[in-house]
Coordinates of C-alpha atoms and ligand atoms in Angstrom, one line a residue:
X75 CA -0.9 -54.8 -52.5
X76 CA 0.5 -53.3 -49.4
X77 CA 3.7 -54.5 -47.6
X78 CA 4.4 -55.2 -44.0
X79 CA 7.8 -55.5 -42.5
X80 CA 8.0 -57.6 -39.4
X81 CA 11.0 -57.7 -37.5
X82 CA 11.8 -60.4 -34.8
X83 CA 14.3 -60.1 -32.0
X84 CA 16.8 -62.6 -30.6
X85 CA 14.5 -63.8 -27.8
X86 CA 11.7 -64.2 -30.0
X87 CA 14.1 -66.7 -32.5
X88 CA 15.5 -68.1 -29.5
X89 CA 15.0 -71.9 -30.2
X90 CA 13.6 -74.1 -33.3
X91 CA 10.4 -74.1 -31.7
X92 CA 10.2 -70.1 -31.5
X93 CA 11.1 -70.0 -35.0
X94 CA 8.2 -72.0 -36.0
X95 CA 5.8 -69.9 -34.0
X96 CA 7.1 -66.7 -35.0
X97 CA 7.0 -67.9 -38.7
X98 CA 3.1 -68.5 -38.0
X99 CA 2.9 -65.2 -37.1
X100 CA 4.3 -64.0 -40.6
X101 CA 1.8 -66.3 -42.1
X102 CA -1.4 -64.9 -40.4
X103 CA -0.2 -61.4 -42.0
X104 CA 0.6 -62.8 -45.3
X105 CA -3.0 -64.5 -45.5
X106 CA -4.6 -61.1 -44.7
X107 CA -3.3 -60.3 -48.3
X108 CA 0.0 -58.5 -47.6
X109 CA 3.4 -59.0 -48.9
X110 CA 5.7 -59.6 -45.9
X111 CA 9.4 -59.0 -45.5
X112 CA 10.8 -60.6 -42.4
X113 CA 13.8 -59.1 -40.6
X114 CA 15.3 -61.3 -37.9
X115 CA 18.4 -61.0 -35.5
X116 CA 20.5 -63.8 -34.3
X117 CA 19.0 -66.6 -32.2
X118 CA 19.0 -65.7 -28.1
X119 CA 22.2 -65.0 -27.0
X120 CA 24.2 -65.7 -30.1
X121 CA 26.1 -62.3 -31.0
X122 CA 27.1 -62.1 -27.0
X123 CA 28.6 -65.8 -27.6
X124 CA 30.4 -65.0 -30.5
X125 CA 31.8 -61.7 -29.2
X126 CA 33.0 -64.0 -26.3
X127 CA 34.6 -66.7 -28.5
X128 CA 36.6 -63.8 -30.7
X129 CA 37.9 -62.6 -27.3
X130 CA 39.0 -66.1 -26.3
X131 CA 41.4 -65.6 -29.6
X132 CA 42.4 -62.0 -29.4
X133 CA 41.6 -59.3 -26.7
X134 CA 41.3 -56.9 -29.6
X135 CA 40.3 -58.6 -32.4
X136 CA 40.4 -56.9 -36.2
X137 CA 37.3 -55.3 -36.6
X138 CA 36.5 -56.3 -40.1
X139 CA 37.0 -60.3 -39.2
X140 CA 34.5 -59.1 -36.0
X141 CA 31.9 -58.3 -38.4
X142 CA 32.5 -61.1 -40.4
X143 CA 32.3 -63.3 -37.5
X144 CA 29.0 -61.5 -36.2
X145 CA 27.0 -61.4 -39.1
X146 CA 27.0 -65.3 -39.1
X147 CA 24.6 -65.3 -36.2
X148 CA 21.8 -63.7 -38.4
X149 CA 22.6 -65.6 -41.2
X150 CA 21.6 -68.9 -39.1
X151 CA 18.3 -67.3 -38.4
X152 CA 17.6 -66.2 -42.0
X153 CA 17.8 -69.9 -43.2
X154 CA 15.9 -71.5 -40.3
X155 CA 13.3 -69.1 -40.7
X156 CA 13.0 -69.5 -44.4
X157 CA 12.8 -73.2 -44.0
X158 CA 10.0 -72.8 -41.1
X159 CA 7.9 -70.6 -43.7
X160 CA 8.4 -73.4 -46.3
X161 CA 7.4 -76.2 -43.9
X162 CA 4.3 -74.3 -43.6
X163 CA 3.8 -74.4 -47.4
X164 CA 4.8 -71.0 -48.2
X165 CA 7.6 -70.1 -50.6
X166 CA 10.1 -68.0 -48.9
X167 CA 13.6 -67.0 -49.5
X168 CA 16.6 -65.7 -47.1
X169 CA 18.9 -62.8 -48.1
X170 CA 21.8 -61.7 -46.4
X171 CA 22.4 -57.9 -46.1
X172 CA 24.2 -57.5 -49.2
X173 CA 21.8 -59.8 -51.1
X174 CA 19.1 -57.8 -50.0
X175 CA 21.3 -54.6 -51.2
X176 CA 21.8 -52.9 -47.9
X177 CA 24.5 -50.5 -48.3
X178 CA 26.4 -48.9 -45.5
X179 CA 29.1 -46.4 -44.7
X180 CA 32.8 -47.9 -44.8
X181 CA 33.1 -48.5 -40.9
X182 CA 33.1 -51.6 -39.3
X183 CA 31.1 -52.2 -35.9
X184 CA 28.9 -49.5 -36.2
X185 CA 27.8 -48.6 -39.8
X186 CA 25.0 -46.3 -40.8
X187 CA 22.9 -47.7 -43.8
X188 CA 23.9 -45.1 -46.8
X189 CA 21.4 -46.9 -49.6
X190 CA 19.1 -49.8 -49.9
X191 CA 18.8 -51.3 -53.3
X192 CA 15.8 -53.1 -53.4
X193 CA 15.6 -54.7 -56.8
X194 CA 16.2 -58.0 -55.6
X195 CA 13.8 -58.0 -52.8
X196 CA 11.3 -56.5 -55.3
X197 CA 11.7 -59.4 -57.6
X198 CA 11.2 -61.8 -55.0
X199 CA 8.1 -60.3 -53.4
X200 CA 6.7 -60.0 -57.2
X201 CA 7.0 -64.2 -57.4
X202 CA 4.7 -64.2 -54.2
X203 CA 7.7 -65.1 -51.9
X204 CA 8.1 -64.0 -48.1
X205 CA 11.6 -62.6 -47.9
X206 CA 13.5 -63.1 -45.1
X207 CA 16.5 -60.7 -44.5
X208 CA 19.3 -60.8 -41.8
X209 CA 19.2 -57.9 -39.8
X210 CA 22.2 -55.8 -38.2
X211 CA 24.8 -56.0 -41.3
X212 CA 25.4 -54.7 -44.7
X213 CA 27.8 -54.3 -47.2
X214 CA 30.1 -51.4 -48.0
X215 CA 30.9 -50.0 -51.2
X216 CA 34.1 -51.9 -51.5
X217 CA 32.5 -55.2 -50.8
X218 CA 33.1 -55.8 -47.2
X219 CA 30.2 -57.0 -44.7
X220 CA 29.6 -54.8 -42.2
X221 CA 27.5 -54.3 -39.1
X222 CA 25.0 -51.4 -37.6
X223 CA 26.0 -51.5 -34.1
X224 CA 24.5 -53.9 -31.4
X225 CA 20.7 -53.8 -31.5
X226 CA 20.9 -52.7 -35.2
X227 CA 18.3 -55.2 -36.7
X228 CA 15.6 -52.6 -35.6
X229 CA 17.4 -50.4 -37.9
X230 CA 17.3 -52.7 -40.9
X231 CA 13.4 -53.5 -40.3
X232 CA 12.8 -49.7 -40.5
X233 CA 15.2 -48.9 -43.2
X234 CA 13.7 -51.5 -45.4
X235 CA 10.2 -50.2 -44.6
X236 CA 11.1 -46.9 -45.9
X237 CA 13.0 -48.1 -48.8
X238 CA 10.2 -50.4 -49.8
X239 CA 7.3 -48.1 -49.1
X240 CA 5.8 -50.4 -46.6
X241 CA 2.4 -49.8 -45.0
X242 CA 3.9 -50.7 -41.3
X243 CA 6.5 -51.8 -39.9
X244 CA 5.8 -54.4 -36.5
X245 CA 8.8 -54.9 -34.0
X246 CA 8.0 -58.5 -32.4
X247 CA 9.5 -58.9 -29.1
X248 CA 9.6 -60.5 -25.8
X249 CA 7.4 -57.7 -24.1
X250 CA 3.8 -56.6 -25.1
X251 CA 4.9 -53.2 -26.0
X252 CA 6.2 -50.1 -24.3
X253 CA 5.3 -49.3 -20.6
X254 CA 4.7 -46.3 -18.3
X255 CA 7.9 -47.4 -16.6
X256 CA 9.7 -51.0 -16.2
X257 CA 6.9 -53.6 -15.2
X258 CA 9.6 -55.8 -13.6
X259 CA 10.2 -53.1 -10.8
X260 CA 7.0 -50.8 -10.9
X261 CA 4.3 -53.0 -10.4
X262 CA 1.4 -50.5 -11.7
X263 CA 3.0 -50.1 -14.9
X264 CA 0.8 -49.7 -17.7
X265 CA 1.1 -50.7 -21.4
X266 CA 1.1 -47.3 -23.6
X267 CA -1.1 -47.6 -26.6
X268 CA 0.7 -44.8 -28.4
X269 CA 3.8 -42.6 -28.2
X270 CA 5.6 -40.2 -30.4
X271 CA 8.6 -40.7 -32.1
X272 CA 10.4 -38.0 -29.9
X273 CA 9.0 -39.6 -27.0
X274 CA 10.2 -43.2 -28.0
X275 CA 13.5 -41.6 -28.6
X276 CA 13.8 -40.1 -25.1
X277 CA 13.0 -43.6 -23.6
X278 CA 15.4 -45.5 -26.0
X279 CA 18.0 -43.1 -25.2
X280 CA 17.3 -43.5 -21.4
X281 CA 18.0 -47.1 -21.5
X282 CA 14.3 -48.4 -22.1
X283 CA 15.7 -51.4 -24.3
X284 CA 12.7 -52.0 -26.4
X285 CA 14.1 -50.5 -29.7
X286 CA 17.4 -49.3 -31.1
X287 CA 17.4 -45.3 -30.8
X288 CA 18.9 -45.1 -34.3
X289 CA 16.0 -47.1 -35.8
X290 CA 13.3 -44.5 -34.2
X291 CA 15.2 -41.7 -35.8
X292 CA 15.0 -43.3 -39.1
X293 CA 11.1 -43.9 -38.5
X294 CA 10.8 -40.3 -37.5
X295 CA 12.6 -39.0 -40.7
X296 CA 10.7 -41.2 -42.9
X297 CA 7.5 -41.4 -41.0
X298 CA 7.1 -45.0 -40.9
X299 CA 4.3 -45.9 -38.2
X300 CA 6.0 -48.8 -36.0
X301 CA 4.1 -50.9 -33.7
X302 CA 6.3 -52.9 -30.8
X303 CA 4.6 -55.9 -29.7
X304 CA 5.0 -59.6 -28.5
X305 CA 5.7 -62.4 -30.6
X306 CA 3.8 -64.6 -28.0
X307 CA 0.6 -62.8 -26.8
X308 CA -1.9 -61.9 -29.8
X309 CA -2.8 -58.6 -28.1
X310 CA -1.9 -55.1 -30.0
X311 CA 1.2 -53.6 -29.1
X312 CA 2.1 -49.8 -28.7
X313 CA 2.0 -47.6 -32.0
X314 CA 5.0 -45.1 -32.5
X315 CA 3.9 -42.3 -34.6
X316 CA 3.3 -38.6 -35.5
X317 CA 1.3 -38.1 -32.5
X318 CA -1.2 -40.0 -30.5
X319 CA -4.9 -38.9 -29.8
X320 CA -5.9 -41.4 -27.3
X321 CA -3.9 -40.3 -24.5
X322 CA -3.4 -36.6 -25.6
X323 CA -4.2 -35.5 -22.1
X324 CA -1.4 -37.3 -20.6
X325 CA 1.3 -34.7 -20.1
X326 CA 3.9 -37.3 -18.9
X327 CA 4.0 -40.6 -20.5
X328 CA 6.5 -42.6 -18.4
X329 CA 9.1 -42.7 -16.0
X330 CA 12.7 -44.4 -17.2
X331 CA 15.2 -45.0 -14.6
X332 CA 19.1 -46.5 -14.8
X333 CA 21.9 -46.9 -12.0
X334 CA 25.6 -47.0 -12.2
X335 CA 25.8 -43.3 -12.6
X336 CA 28.8 -41.2 -11.0
X337 CA 29.2 -37.6 -10.5
X338 CA 32.4 -36.2 -11.3
X339 CA 33.2 -32.6 -10.0
X340 CA 36.3 -30.7 -11.2
X341 CA 37.0 -27.9 -8.9
X342 CA 39.3 -24.7 -9.7
X343 CA 39.2 -24.5 -13.4
X344 CA 40.3 -21.5 -14.8
X345 CA 37.4 -19.4 -16.4
X346 CA 38.7 -19.1 -19.7
X347 CA 37.1 -19.7 -23.3
X348 CA 38.7 -22.9 -23.7
X349 CA 38.5 -24.8 -20.5
X350 CA 35.4 -26.7 -20.9
X351 CA 36.4 -27.4 -24.8
X352 CA 39.7 -28.7 -23.5
X353 CA 38.5 -31.0 -20.9
X354 CA 35.3 -32.3 -23.1
X355 CA 37.9 -32.9 -26.0
X356 CA 40.1 -34.9 -23.8
X357 CA 37.2 -37.1 -22.4
X358 CA 35.8 -37.9 -26.1
X359 CA 39.2 -39.0 -27.2
X360 CA 38.8 -41.6 -24.4
X361 CA 35.4 -42.6 -25.7
X362 CA 34.0 -41.3 -22.4
X363 CA 30.4 -40.5 -22.7
X364 CA 29.2 -37.6 -20.7
X365 CA 25.7 -37.1 -19.9
X366 CA 24.4 -34.4 -17.5
X367 CA 26.8 -31.3 -17.5
X368 CA 26.7 -28.2 -14.8
X369 CA 29.3 -25.6 -14.7
X370 CA 29.1 -22.7 -12.1
X371 CA 31.8 -19.9 -11.8
X372 CA 32.5 -19.1 -8.0
X373 CA 34.9 -16.5 -8.2
X374 CA 35.6 -14.6 -11.0
X375 CA 38.5 -16.4 -12.7
X376 CA 37.5 -19.6 -11.3
X377 CA 35.0 -22.1 -12.6
X378 CA 33.8 -25.5 -11.0
X379 CA 32.1 -28.2 -13.4
X380 CA 30.3 -31.2 -12.6
X381 CA 29.3 -33.9 -15.0
X382 CA 27.7 -37.3 -14.8
X383 CA 29.1 -40.7 -16.4
X384 CA 28.4 -44.2 -16.4
X385 CA 30.4 -45.5 -13.4
X386 CA 31.9 -48.3 -15.9
X387 CA 33.7 -45.3 -17.1
X388 CA 35.0 -44.1 -13.8
X389 CA 38.4 -45.5 -14.1
X390 CA 39.3 -44.0 -17.9
X391 CA 37.6 -40.6 -16.7
X392 CA 39.9 -40.7 -13.5
X393 CA 43.1 -41.6 -15.7
X394 CA 42.1 -39.0 -18.6
X395 CA 41.9 -36.4 -16.1
X396 CA 44.8 -37.2 -14.0
X397 CA 47.0 -37.5 -17.2
X398 CA 46.4 -34.4 -18.4
X399 CA 46.3 -32.0 -15.0
X400 CA 48.6 -29.8 -16.6
X401 CA 47.0 -29.2 -19.6
X402 CA 43.6 -29.0 -18.2
X403 CA 44.8 -26.8 -15.1
X404 CA 42.7 -27.7 -12.4
X405 CA 43.0 -27.7 -8.8
X406 CA 41.1 -31.2 -7.8
X407 CA 38.7 -33.7 -8.7
X408 CA 35.7 -35.5 -6.8
X409 CA 33.9 -38.4 -7.5
X410 CA 30.8 -39.5 -6.1
X411 CA 29.3 -43.0 -7.2
X412 CA 26.2 -45.1 -6.2
X413 CA 24.1 -42.6 -8.1
X414 CA 21.1 -43.1 -10.4
X415 CA 18.9 -41.3 -12.9
X416 CA 15.2 -41.0 -12.7
X417 CA 13.6 -39.3 -15.6
X418 CA 10.0 -38.3 -16.5
X419 CA 9.4 -38.3 -20.4
X420 CA 6.1 -36.5 -22.4
X421 CA 5.6 -34.3 -25.1
X422 CA 2.5 -32.7 -23.2
X423 CA 5.4 -30.9 -21.4
X424 CA 6.2 -28.5 -24.2
X425 CA 2.9 -26.5 -23.5
X426 CA 2.7 -27.2 -19.9
X427 CA 4.7 -25.2 -17.4
X428 CA 5.4 -26.6 -13.9
X429 CA 6.1 -30.2 -14.6
X430 CA 9.3 -29.9 -13.4
X431 CA 8.2 -28.3 -10.5
X432 CA 5.7 -31.1 -9.7
X433 CA 8.6 -33.6 -10.0
X434 CA 10.8 -31.7 -7.6
X435 CA 7.8 -31.6 -5.4
X436 CA 7.0 -35.2 -5.1
X437 CA 10.9 -35.9 -4.5
X438 CA 11.0 -33.5 -1.8
X439 CA 7.9 -34.9 0.0
X440 CA 9.8 -38.1 0.5
X441 CA 13.2 -36.4 1.1
X442 CA 15.1 -37.8 -1.9
X443 CA 18.0 -35.8 -2.5
X444 CA 18.4 -34.5 -5.9
X445 CA 22.2 -34.3 -7.1
X446 CA 21.7 -33.1 -10.8
X447 CA 19.0 -32.3 -13.0
X448 CA 18.7 -32.1 -16.6
X449 CA 16.0 -31.1 -19.0
X450 CA 15.1 -31.2 -22.6
X451 CA 11.7 -29.9 -24.2
X452 CA 9.8 -33.2 -23.3
X453 CA 12.1 -34.9 -20.4
X454 CA 13.1 -33.9 -17.0
X455 CA 16.0 -36.3 -15.4
X456 CA 17.1 -36.0 -11.8
X457 CA 20.1 -37.7 -10.5
X458 CA 19.5 -39.4 -7.2
X459 CA 21.1 -41.9 -5.0
X460 CA 21.0 -45.1 -6.4
X461 CA 19.4 -46.5 -3.3
X462 CA 16.5 -44.1 -3.3
X463 CA 16.2 -44.9 -7.3
X464 CA 13.2 -47.2 -7.3
X465 CA 11.2 -45.5 -4.7
X466 CA 12.1 -42.2 -6.8
X467 CA 10.5 -43.7 -9.9
X468 CA 7.3 -45.1 -8.0
X469 CA 6.6 -41.7 -6.3
X470 CA 7.0 -39.9 -9.9
X471 CA 4.9 -42.6 -11.5
X472 CA 2.1 -42.2 -8.7
X473 CA 2.5 -38.6 -8.9
X474 CA 1.9 -38.2 -12.8
X475 CA -1.0 -40.8 -12.3
X476 CA 0.5 -43.4 -14.6
X477 CA -0.6 -46.5 -13.0
X478 CA -3.6 -48.9 -14.3
X479 CA -6.2 -46.7 -12.8
X480 CA -8.4 -44.8 -15.4
X481 CA -7.4 -41.4 -16.0
X482 CA -9.8 -38.1 -15.7
X483 CA -9.8 -36.8 -19.2
X484 CA -9.7 -33.3 -18.1
Ligands
LIG704 N1 22.3 -59.4 -33.0 C1 22.5 -58.2 -32.6 C2 22.7 -57.9 -31.5 O1 22.6 -58.9 -30.6 C3 21.8 -57.4 -33.5 C4 20.1 -57.3 -33.2 O2 19.9 -58.2 -32.2 O3 19.4 -56.3 -33.4 O4 23.1 -56.8 -31.0
LIG705 MG1 17.1 -55.8 -30.0

C-alpha cells in the first residue's frame, strides 16, 4: 500500500468548517486505497496570537517556555482534525511531535529534526488509522519540547514523507500553486505546473512564502516529490521535483520581488585581509542578515564596501557599525533606504548566456535605475527604487514571456 503525506497550513484549518472540509480531502485520498499521514499547522493566526500573549507577560520570554506555549497551537488542530475524520466514519489518531517520534537538536525556537522514530506511526497505520501529526514540533534527546522555526510544519511533513518512504507529499494551502509571480500584483501571473527543487529554493528564499525553504532542502536531499495545491479548489497544483519536462523551454520561470531594502555603504576601509571579516563578524554577532555584498578598491590602500539589508535591521546595523568604529577603522557610512529587490529565477539560465543582459536591457528601456546586482547559477537579482518595484517586475514578467499566453516551444 502506498503512503501519502498531506499537510494543511494555518489558513486551511482556520475554522471548524475548514477543518471538516480538509478532512474530506484526506478521505478522498484514503478512498483511493492509500495510507494517509496528515500534518497540520496551528489554526489561522494562533501562533502569532500566542506570541503576542507571551510578550504581554515578558518582553523576552524564556525560550523553553515559549516553545511549550507555541506547540499548543498545533495540538489543538490535531485533536479537532482527528475528530473530524472520526465524525466522517474513519478511524484516526492524533499525535504530538514527540508521540510521532520526531527528535530534534537541543535548541529552542529553531531546531532541526535529527531523527524520526516511525514505529508508533507505522503501528497506527497498520491498524488502518489515519494518523494526524502536529507540525512544527519535536522533542530533544533530554525530553524537552522544541519547535522548528516559523513555517516549520512544512518541514515536519517532508521529513515524515522521507522517513516513512511516502509516495508523495502534498502541501495544501490557500493558493492553487506556485505562480510565475505574485498574482496579487502581477495580473498576468500564471500557475506553474512544475518547478525544480533548486528553483523552488530560490523562490522560497526570495520570500515567495508558499513553502518553508528548509522543507524544500529536505525534499531535495531525499528526492521527495512535493505538490503545492489548494485546500479548496480541486485543480492540480505545482509539482516540485528533479526536473520538469513540461516547461523545459522556459529559461526563466518566474519573477520575485520584495521591498524594504536598504543599501549600506562603508567608505574608506583599510584594504587589508581582515577588513571584511571584521565587519561581517560584527554584523553576524548582532544577528543582522546581509544579502548582496559589493566591494571595490579605489585607491591602493582603501576599500569601499556596500551591502544590502532589510530596512527593519537598519537601526541595529547603524549601532553595530558606529559602536565599533575604531575597531572597524572606516571613514564614514551612508544609508539608502526605500529600495526593493526584483529577481528572475530559472534553471535554464545555467546553459543560456545573456539572460542577465536581457534583464538589464528590459529595465534600461523603462529607465529603471539599478543600484546593486547579485547572481547565482539560476537567479539574477537587481536592487531598484521601491517605487519602481512593481513596474520592474511587470516589465521582466513580460520580457521573459511568463504571462498567460501560450509559449512557442522553440
Ligand atoms: N504554526 C507555525 C507558524 O505559524 C508553524 C507553521 O504553521 O508551519 O509558524
Ligand atoms: Mg506555512
